[in-house]
PDB file of C-alpha atoms and ligand atoms in Angstrom:
ATOM      1  CA  MET A  12     141.740   0.341-114.583  1.00 79.00           C
ATOM      2  CA  THR A  13     138.149   1.172-113.797  1.00 95.00           C
ATOM      3  CA  PHE A  14     135.923  -1.768-112.591  1.00 98.00           C
ATOM      4  CA  ALA A  15     133.340  -2.212-115.416  1.00 98.00           C
ATOM      5  CA  ALA A  16     129.912  -3.484-114.537  1.00 99.00           C
ATOM      6  CA  THR A  17     127.312  -4.242-117.118  1.00 99.00           C
ATOM      7  CA  VAL A  18     123.736  -5.300-116.135  1.00 99.00           C
ATOM      8  CA  LEU A  19     121.332  -6.982-118.514  1.00 98.00           C
ATOM      9  CA  THR A  20     117.782  -6.578-117.342  1.00 98.00           C
ATOM     10  CA  LEU A  21     114.186  -6.301-118.426  1.00 97.00           C
ATOM     11  CA  PHE A  22     113.655  -3.410-116.129  1.00 97.00           C
ATOM     12  CA  PRO A  23     116.604  -0.877-116.885  1.00 98.00           C
ATOM     13  CA  GLY A  24     114.699   1.758-114.935  1.00 98.00           C
ATOM     14  CA  MET A  25     115.491   0.109-111.707  1.00 98.00           C
ATOM     15  CA  PHE A  26     119.192   1.171-112.067  1.00 98.00           C
ATOM     16  CA  PRO A  27     121.253   2.775-110.757  1.00 98.00           C
ATOM     17  CA  GLY A  28     118.662   2.986-107.937  1.00 98.00           C
ATOM     18  CA  PRO A  29     120.558   2.545-104.607  1.00 98.00           C
ATOM     19  CA  LEU A  30     123.782   2.228-106.500  1.00 98.00           C
ATOM     20  CA  GLY A  31     123.369   5.860-107.413  1.00 98.00           C
ATOM     21  CA  VAL A  32     123.630   7.256-103.899  1.00 98.00           C
ATOM     22  CA  SER A  33     125.907   7.177-100.869  1.00 96.00           C
ATOM     23  CA  LEU A  34     129.188   5.287-101.165  1.00 96.00           C
ATOM     24  CA  ALA A  35     128.585   3.507-104.407  1.00 97.00           C
ATOM     25  CA  GLY A  36     126.983   6.458-106.053  1.00 98.00           C
ATOM     26  CA  LYS A  37     129.854   8.792-105.004  1.00 97.00           C
ATOM     27  CA  ALA A  38     132.413   6.311-106.366  1.00 97.00           C
ATOM     28  CA  LEU A  39     130.356   6.015-109.606  1.00 98.00           C
ATOM     29  CA  ALA A  40     130.355   9.850-109.999  1.00 98.00           C
ATOM     30  CA  GLU A  41     134.137   9.881-109.318  1.00 97.00           C
ATOM     31  CA  GLY A  42     134.707   7.314-112.045  1.00 97.00           C
ATOM     32  CA  ARG A  43     136.050   4.591-109.742  1.00 97.00           C
ATOM     33  CA  TRP A  44     133.693   2.213-111.414  1.00 98.00           C
ATOM     34  CA  SER A  45     131.282   2.248-114.437  1.00 98.00           C
ATOM     35  CA  LEU A  46     127.756   0.945-114.824  1.00 98.00           C
ATOM     36  CA  ALA A  47     126.261   0.089-118.222  1.00 98.00           C
ATOM     37  CA  VAL A  48     122.625  -0.991-118.130  1.00 98.00           C
ATOM     38  CA  ARG A  49     121.176  -2.869-121.137  1.00 98.00           C
ATOM     39  CA  ASP A  50     117.583  -3.819-121.797  1.00 98.00           C
ATOM     40  CA  ILE A  51     117.241  -7.419-122.764  1.00 98.00           C
ATOM     41  CA  ARG A  52     114.157  -6.626-124.792  1.00 97.00           C
ATOM     42  CA  ASP A  53     116.344  -4.632-127.222  1.00 97.00           C
ATOM     43  CA  ALA A  54     117.545  -8.007-128.399  1.00 98.00           C
ATOM     44  CA  ALA A  55     114.137  -9.339-129.037  1.00 97.00           C
ATOM     45  CA  THR A  56     113.048  -9.743-132.647  1.00 94.00           C
ATOM     46  CA  GLY A  57     109.840 -10.713-134.343  1.00 86.00           C
ATOM     47  CA  ARG A  58     106.472  -8.981-134.510  1.00 90.00           C
ATOM     48  CA  HIS A  59     105.762  -9.206-130.871  1.00 92.00           C
ATOM     49  CA  ARG A  60     109.313  -8.758-129.572  1.00 93.00           C
ATOM     50  CA  SER A  61     108.671 -11.314-127.004  1.00 95.00           C
ATOM     51  CA  VAL A  62     111.470 -12.347-124.603  1.00 97.00           C
ATOM     52  CA  ASP A  63     109.791 -15.355-122.921  1.00 96.00           C
ATOM     53  CA  ASP A  64     107.810 -18.311-123.834  1.00 96.00           C
ATOM     54  CA  THR A  65     106.094 -21.257-122.069  1.00 96.00           C
ATOM     55  CA  PRO A  66     108.282 -24.004-120.630  1.00 96.00           C
ATOM     56  CA  ALA A  67     109.006 -27.094-122.738  1.00 97.00           C
ATOM     57  CA  GLY A  68     107.346 -30.013-120.972  1.00 97.00           C
ATOM     58  CA  GLY A  69     104.632 -27.821-119.400  1.00 97.00           C
ATOM     59  CA  GLY A  70     104.446 -26.336-115.978  1.00 95.00           C
ATOM     60  CA  PRO A  71     103.900 -22.942-114.462  1.00 94.00           C
ATOM     61  CA  GLY A  72     105.524 -19.664-115.430  1.00 94.00           C
ATOM     62  CA  MET A  73     107.497 -18.432-118.422  1.00 96.00           C
ATOM     63  CA  VAL A  74     111.067 -19.077-119.444  1.00 96.00           C
ATOM     64  CA  LEU A  75     113.493 -16.447-120.856  1.00 96.00           C
ATOM     65  CA  ARG A  76     114.300 -17.443-124.412  1.00 97.00           C
ATOM     66  CA  ALA A  77     117.908 -18.610-125.185  1.00 97.00           C
ATOM     67  CA  ASP A  78     118.083 -16.762-128.560  1.00 97.00           C
ATOM     68  CA  VAL A  79     117.073 -13.507-127.108  1.00 98.00           C
ATOM     69  CA  LEU A  80     119.234 -13.638-123.995  1.00 98.00           C
ATOM     70  CA  ALA A  81     122.274 -14.863-126.083  1.00 98.00           C
ATOM     71  CA  ALA A  82     121.838 -11.942-128.525  1.00 98.00           C
ATOM     72  CA  ALA A  83     121.528  -9.490-125.533  1.00 98.00           C
ATOM     73  CA  ILE A  84     124.719 -10.903-124.023  1.00 98.00           C
ATOM     74  CA  ASP A  85     126.607 -10.853-127.393  1.00 98.00           C
ATOM     75  CA  ALA A  86     125.695  -7.191-127.909  1.00 98.00           C
ATOM     76  CA  ALA A  87     126.869  -6.250-124.426  1.00 98.00           C
ATOM     77  CA  SER A  88     129.853  -8.604-123.922  1.00 97.00           C
ATOM     78  CA  PRO A  89     132.060  -9.749-126.837  1.00 96.00           C
ATOM     79  CA  ALA A  90     133.438 -13.348-126.836  1.00 95.00           C
ATOM     80  CA  ASP A  91     136.848 -12.206-125.668  1.00 97.00           C
ATOM     81  CA  ASP A  92     135.412 -10.054-122.773  1.00 98.00           C
ATOM     82  CA  PRO A  93     137.721 -10.847-119.833  1.00 98.00           C
ATOM     83  CA  ARG A  94     134.914 -10.137-117.313  1.00 98.00           C
ATOM     84  CA  PRO A  95     133.039 -13.020-115.636  1.00 98.00           C
ATOM     85  CA  ARG A  96     129.324 -13.407-116.605  1.00 98.00           C
ATOM     86  CA  TRP A  97     127.060 -13.952-113.647  1.00 98.00           C
ATOM     87  CA  LEU A  98     123.403 -14.947-113.805  1.00 98.00           C
ATOM     88  CA  MET A  99     121.594 -14.079-110.663  1.00 98.00           C
ATOM     89  CA  SER A 100     119.458 -16.980-109.567  1.00 97.00           C
ATOM     90  CA  PRO A 101     118.185 -18.556-106.367  1.00 96.00           C
ATOM     91  CA  ARG A 102     119.623 -21.870-107.437  1.00 95.00           C
ATOM     92  CA  GLY A 103     123.143 -20.460-107.901  1.00 97.00           C
ATOM     93  CA  VAL A 104     126.211 -20.837-105.798  1.00 98.00           C
ATOM     94  CA  PRO A 105     126.136 -18.573-102.652  1.00 98.00           C
ATOM     95  CA  PHE A 106     127.569 -15.002-102.991  1.00 98.00           C
ATOM     96  CA  THR A 107     130.080 -14.484-100.281  1.00 96.00           C
ATOM     97  CA  GLN A 108     132.408 -11.689 -98.996  1.00 95.00           C
ATOM     98  CA  ALA A 109     135.281 -13.793-100.577  1.00 96.00           C
ATOM     99  CA  ALA A 110     133.508 -13.688-103.965  1.00 97.00           C
ATOM    100  CA  ALA A 111     133.070  -9.935-103.556  1.00 97.00           C
ATOM    101  CA  ARG A 112     136.840  -9.598-102.899  1.00 97.00           C
ATOM    102  CA  GLU A 113     137.652 -11.746-105.982  1.00 97.00           C
ATOM    103  CA  LEU A 114     135.320  -9.728-108.216  1.00 98.00           C
ATOM    104  CA  ALA A 115     136.706  -6.362-106.877  1.00 97.00           C
ATOM    105  CA  ALA A 116     140.264  -7.516-107.837  1.00 97.00           C
ATOM    106  CA  GLY A 117     139.199  -8.189-111.489  1.00 98.00           C
ATOM    107  CA  PRO A 118     138.194  -6.084-114.455  1.00 98.00           C
ATOM    108  CA  GLY A 119     134.439  -6.006-113.721  1.00 98.00           C
ATOM    109  CA  VAL A 120     131.408  -8.235-114.223  1.00 99.00           C
ATOM    110  CA  VAL A 121     128.523  -8.826-116.602  1.00 99.00           C
ATOM    111  CA  ILE A 122     125.345  -9.533-114.569  1.00 99.00           C
ATOM    112  CA  ILE A 123     122.202 -11.083-116.019  1.00 98.00           C
ATOM    113  CA  ALA A 124     119.190 -10.287-113.847  1.00 98.00           C
ATOM    114  CA  GLY A 125     116.650 -12.913-114.711  1.00 89.00           C
ATOM    115  CA  ARG A 126     112.912 -12.736-114.294  1.00 81.00           C
ATOM    116  CA  PHE A 127     110.164 -15.358-114.897  1.00 78.00           C
ATOM    117  CA  GLU A 128     110.457 -18.971-113.888  1.00 85.00           C
ATOM    118  CA  GLY A 129     114.118 -19.120-115.265  1.00 92.00           C
ATOM    119  CA  VAL A 130     116.204 -18.878-118.321  1.00 97.00           C
ATOM    120  CA  ASP A 131     116.546 -21.560-121.047  1.00 97.00           C
ATOM    121  CA  GLU A 132     119.256 -23.902-119.819  1.00 97.00           C
ATOM    122  CA  ARG A 133     121.147 -23.886-123.147  1.00 98.00           C
ATOM    123  CA  VAL A 134     122.208 -20.289-122.901  1.00 98.00           C
ATOM    124  CA  ILE A 135     123.809 -20.889-119.574  1.00 98.00           C
ATOM    125  CA  ALA A 136     126.430 -23.310-121.049  1.00 97.00           C
ATOM    126  CA  ALA A 137     126.651 -21.549-124.444  1.00 98.00           C
ATOM    127  CA  ARG A 138     127.600 -18.208-122.868  1.00 98.00           C
ATOM    128  CA  ASN A 139     129.465 -19.550-119.797  1.00 97.00           C
ATOM    129  CA  LEU A 140     127.194 -18.084-117.235  1.00 98.00           C
ATOM    130  CA  ARG A 141     127.966 -18.570-113.533  1.00 98.00           C
ATOM    131  CA  GLU A 142     124.653 -18.829-111.599  1.00 98.00           C
ATOM    132  CA  VAL A 143     124.950 -16.899-108.283  1.00 98.00           C
ATOM    133  CA  SER A 144     122.495 -16.595-105.428  1.00 98.00           C
ATOM    134  CA  ILE A 145     122.451 -13.921-102.665  1.00 98.00           C
ATOM    135  CA  GLY A 146     120.544 -16.065-100.250  1.00 97.00           C
ATOM    136  CA  ASP A 147     118.038 -18.845 -99.632  1.00 97.00           C
ATOM    137  CA  TYR A 148     114.892 -16.968-100.552  1.00 96.00           C
ATOM    138  CA  VAL A 149     113.203 -16.183-103.833  1.00 95.00           C
ATOM    139  CA  LEU A 150     113.143 -12.539-105.196  1.00 96.00           C
ATOM    140  CA  SER A 151     110.841 -11.642-107.979  1.00 95.00           C
ATOM    141  CA  GLY A 152     113.782 -10.848-110.185  1.00 96.00           C
ATOM    142  CA  GLY A 153     117.572 -10.756-110.224  1.00 98.00           C
ATOM    143  CA  GLU A 154     117.825  -6.933-110.161  1.00 98.00           C
ATOM    144  CA  ILE A 155     117.969  -6.545-106.431  1.00 98.00           C
ATOM    145  CA  ALA A 156     120.434  -9.389-106.290  1.00 98.00           C
ATOM    146  CA  ALA A 157     122.627  -7.664-108.861  1.00 98.00           C
ATOM    147  CA  MET A 158     122.553  -4.487-106.790  1.00 98.00           C
ATOM    148  CA  ALA A 159     123.559  -6.337-103.680  1.00 98.00           C
ATOM    149  CA  VAL A 160     126.517  -7.991-105.504  1.00 98.00           C
ATOM    150  CA  LEU A 161     127.637  -4.663-106.942  1.00 98.00           C
ATOM    151  CA  ASP A 162     127.275  -2.753-103.689  1.00 98.00           C
ATOM    152  CA  ALA A 163     129.315  -5.370-101.726  1.00 97.00           C
ATOM    153  CA  THR A 164     131.923  -5.294-104.508  1.00 98.00           C
ATOM    154  CA  VAL A 165     132.209  -1.598-105.272  1.00 98.00           C
ATOM    155  CA  ARG A 166     132.921  -0.663-101.605  1.00 97.00           C
ATOM    156  CA  LEU A 167     136.050  -2.861-101.778  1.00 96.00           C
ATOM    157  CA  LEU A 168     137.551  -0.955-104.800  1.00 97.00           C
ATOM    158  CA  PRO A 169     140.611   1.133-104.107  1.00 94.00           C
ATOM    159  CA  GLY A 170     139.771   4.593-102.911  1.00 92.00           C
ATOM    160  CA  VAL A 171     136.083   3.920-102.331  1.00 94.00           C
ATOM    161  CA  MET A 172     135.995   3.362 -98.604  1.00 89.00           C
ATOM    162  CA  GLY A 173     137.509   6.268 -96.691  1.00 73.00           C
ATOM    163  CA  ASN A 174     138.501   4.061 -93.803  1.00 61.00           C
ATOM    164  CA  ALA A 175     140.256   0.887 -94.999  1.00 61.00           C
ATOM    165  CA  GLU A 176     140.458  -0.518 -91.402  1.00 57.00           C
ATOM    166  CA  SER A 177     136.722  -0.471 -91.171  1.00 65.00           C
ATOM    167  CA  ALA A 178     136.442  -2.546 -94.372  1.00 63.00           C
ATOM    168  CA  GLU A 179     138.823  -5.089 -92.898  1.00 55.00           C
ATOM    169  CA  SER A 180     137.300  -5.578 -89.486  1.00 56.00           C
ATOM    170  CA  GLU A 181     133.690  -5.857 -90.634  1.00 66.00           C
ATOM    171  CA  SER A 182     131.508  -8.919 -90.340  1.00 66.00           C
ATOM    172  CA  PHE A 183     132.726 -11.997 -92.270  1.00 63.00           C
ATOM    173  CA  ALA A 184     136.149 -10.496 -93.121  1.00 56.00           C
ATOM    174  CA  GLU A 185     137.502 -12.590 -90.247  1.00 54.00           C
ATOM    175  CA  ASP A 186     134.881 -15.328 -90.557  1.00 69.00           C
ATOM    176  CA  GLY A 187     132.774 -14.055 -87.760  1.00 89.00           C
ATOM    177  CA  LEU A 188     130.150 -11.345 -86.888  1.00 95.00           C
ATOM    178  CA  GLU A 189     131.159  -7.936 -85.817  1.00 95.00           C
ATOM    179  CA  TYR A 190     131.243  -6.780 -82.114  1.00 96.00           C
ATOM    180  CA  PRO A 191     128.560  -4.273 -80.812  1.00 97.00           C
ATOM    181  CA  HIS A 192     129.092  -0.537 -81.198  1.00 98.00           C
ATOM    182  CA  TYR A 193     128.234   2.390 -78.940  1.00 98.00           C
ATOM    183  CA  THR A 194     128.520   6.231 -79.217  1.00 98.00           C
ATOM    184  CA  ARG A 195     127.107   9.214 -77.383  1.00 97.00           C
ATOM    185  CA  PRO A 196     124.963   9.926 -75.405  1.00 98.00           C
ATOM    186  CA  GLN A 197     126.750   8.342 -72.442  1.00 97.00           C
ATOM    187  CA  ILE A 198     123.316   7.328 -71.071  1.00 98.00           C
ATOM    188  CA  PHE A 199     120.420   6.366 -73.471  1.00 98.00           C
ATOM    189  CA  GLU A 200     117.071   5.729 -71.869  1.00 98.00           C
ATOM    190  CA  GLY A 201     118.807   4.823 -68.645  1.00 98.00           C
ATOM    191  CA  VAL A 202     121.357   2.418 -70.314  1.00 98.00           C
ATOM    192  CA  GLY A 203     125.045   3.210 -70.172  1.00 98.00           C
ATOM    193  CA  ILE A 204     127.886   2.240 -72.417  1.00 98.00           C
ATOM    194  CA  PRO A 205     129.927  -0.844 -71.185  1.00 98.00           C
ATOM    195  CA  GLU A 206     132.552   0.505 -68.839  1.00 98.00           C
ATOM    196  CA  VAL A 207     135.452  -1.123 -70.547  1.00 98.00           C
ATOM    197  CA  LEU A 208     134.888   0.906 -73.753  1.00 98.00           C
ATOM    198  CA  THR A 209     135.427   4.136 -71.799  1.00 96.00           C
ATOM    199  CA  SER A 210     138.316   2.857 -69.707  1.00 97.00           C
ATOM    200  CA  GLY A 211     140.998   3.996 -72.223  1.00 97.00           C
ATOM    201  CA  ASP A 212     142.694   0.524 -71.935  1.00 98.00           C
ATOM    202  CA  HIS A 213     143.078  -0.458 -75.544  1.00 98.00           C
ATOM    203  CA  ALA A 214     144.117  -4.002 -74.875  1.00 98.00           C
ATOM    204  CA  LYS A 215     140.993  -4.585 -72.593  1.00 98.00           C
ATOM    205  CA  VAL A 216     138.789  -2.981 -75.334  1.00 98.00           C
ATOM    206  CA  ALA A 217     140.202  -5.257 -77.941  1.00 97.00           C
ATOM    207  CA  ALA A 218     139.734  -8.311 -75.696  1.00 98.00           C
ATOM    208  CA  TRP A 219     136.048  -7.361 -74.930  1.00 98.00           C
ATOM    209  CA  ARG A 220     135.334  -6.922 -78.564  1.00 97.00           C
ATOM    210  CA  ARG A 221     136.849 -10.260 -79.522  1.00 96.00           C
ATOM    211  CA  ALA A 222     134.778 -12.023 -76.820  1.00 97.00           C
ATOM    212  CA  GLU A 223     131.597 -10.237 -77.886  1.00 97.00           C
ATOM    213  CA  ALA A 224     132.146 -11.014 -81.558  1.00 96.00           C
ATOM    214  CA  GLU A 225     132.607 -14.643 -80.530  1.00 96.00           C
ATOM    215  CA  ARG A 226     129.504 -14.716 -78.447  1.00 97.00           C
ATOM    216  CA  LEU A 227     127.410 -13.222 -81.125  1.00 97.00           C
ATOM    217  CA  THR A 228     128.769 -15.574 -83.786  1.00 96.00           C
ATOM    218  CA  ALA A 229     128.163 -18.568 -81.609  1.00 97.00           C
ATOM    219  CA  ALA A 230     124.646 -17.490 -80.946  1.00 98.00           C
ATOM    220  CA  ARG A 231     123.579 -16.399 -84.433  1.00 97.00           C
ATOM    221  CA  ARG A 232     125.947 -18.075 -86.880  1.00 96.00           C
ATOM    222  CA  PRO A 233     127.647 -21.164 -85.309  1.00 95.00           C
ATOM    223  CA  ASP A 234     128.267 -22.293 -89.020  1.00 92.00           C
ATOM    224  CA  LEU A 235     130.879 -19.501 -89.258  1.00 90.00           C
ATOM    225  CA  LEU A 236     132.728 -20.712 -86.163  1.00 87.00           C
ATOM    226  CA  ARG A 237     133.099 -24.185 -87.696  1.00 73.00           C
ATOM    227  CA  ARG A 238     134.602 -22.812 -90.852  1.00 68.00           C
ATOM    228  CA  GLY A 239     138.080 -22.435 -89.146  1.00 59.00           C
ATOM    229  CA  PRO A 240     140.610 -19.677 -89.414  1.00 57.00           C
ATOM    230  CA  ALA A 241     140.138 -16.838 -91.880  1.00 53.00           C
ATOM    231  CA  LYS A 242     141.815 -17.422 -95.300  1.00 50.00           C
ATOM    232  CA  PRO A 243     144.578 -14.887 -96.236  1.00 49.00           C
TER     233      PRO A 243
HETATM  234  N1  ADE B  30     116.662 -14.083-108.185  1.00 72.99           N
HETATM  235  C1  ADE B  30     115.559 -14.547-107.434  1.00 72.99           C
HETATM  236  N2  ADE B  30     115.973 -14.907-106.214  1.00 72.99           N
HETATM  237  C2  ADE B  30     117.295 -14.752-106.197  1.00 72.99           C
HETATM  238  C3  ADE B  30     118.286 -14.902-105.148  1.00 72.99           C
HETATM  239  N3  ADE B  30     117.892 -15.395-103.969  1.00 72.99           N
HETATM  240  N4  ADE B  30     119.514 -14.722-105.466  1.00 72.99           N
HETATM  241  C4  ADE B  30     119.903 -14.230-106.705  1.00 72.99           C
HETATM  242  N5  ADE B  30     119.001 -14.036-107.675  1.00 72.99           N
HETATM  243  C5  ADE B  30     117.715 -14.333-107.468  1.00 72.99           C
END
């Protein structure tokens, strides 16, 4: 079964963008996942085909209309679509490596990339949208967030990463940050490679990496240390 991604956006020209190159792009070309991109504006009716309107109650910005977005979703994802529907939003639940893993194990995802001040609240409940954020900052639209979600998910699909071990040991897989890496040249601008890494002693190398990973995690992300042991 191929992982099927559908993205609803007002800027379809932004896709596949970075998802069309490197690992994700190669996997896309190989048919390991599919990407359907739909223009929300195609669902707009009326003389002006407007997709947004002023917020009820007043205030700044514009709001994506419930009727237009619902029609766009219905055209792209039937009521019995088994795929989860995500609405990218800075007020959503945080996207995590665990969420990427869960998504990758399923049939795919329908992602709505919002623009404007937000979307009409009624469509979120009516179409069972899960609001998801990629971090505590505000992007000008959900497209880059959708790309981040798909990139993190697609690399976990079977056969996409050449080296399964490297997918496993990376940052967050074990609830901590990754250890530092080195390669040739032996001396770079007068700085050598830590001796233990060239010692050939695999147990010592593993211990050094564990200690370095812990040191970095404690310094940069102490919140990850408090999370406790990795979940299976
Ligand atoms: N849209 C705007 N900002 C966002 C964020 N941080 N995460 C997801 N979608 C967004």
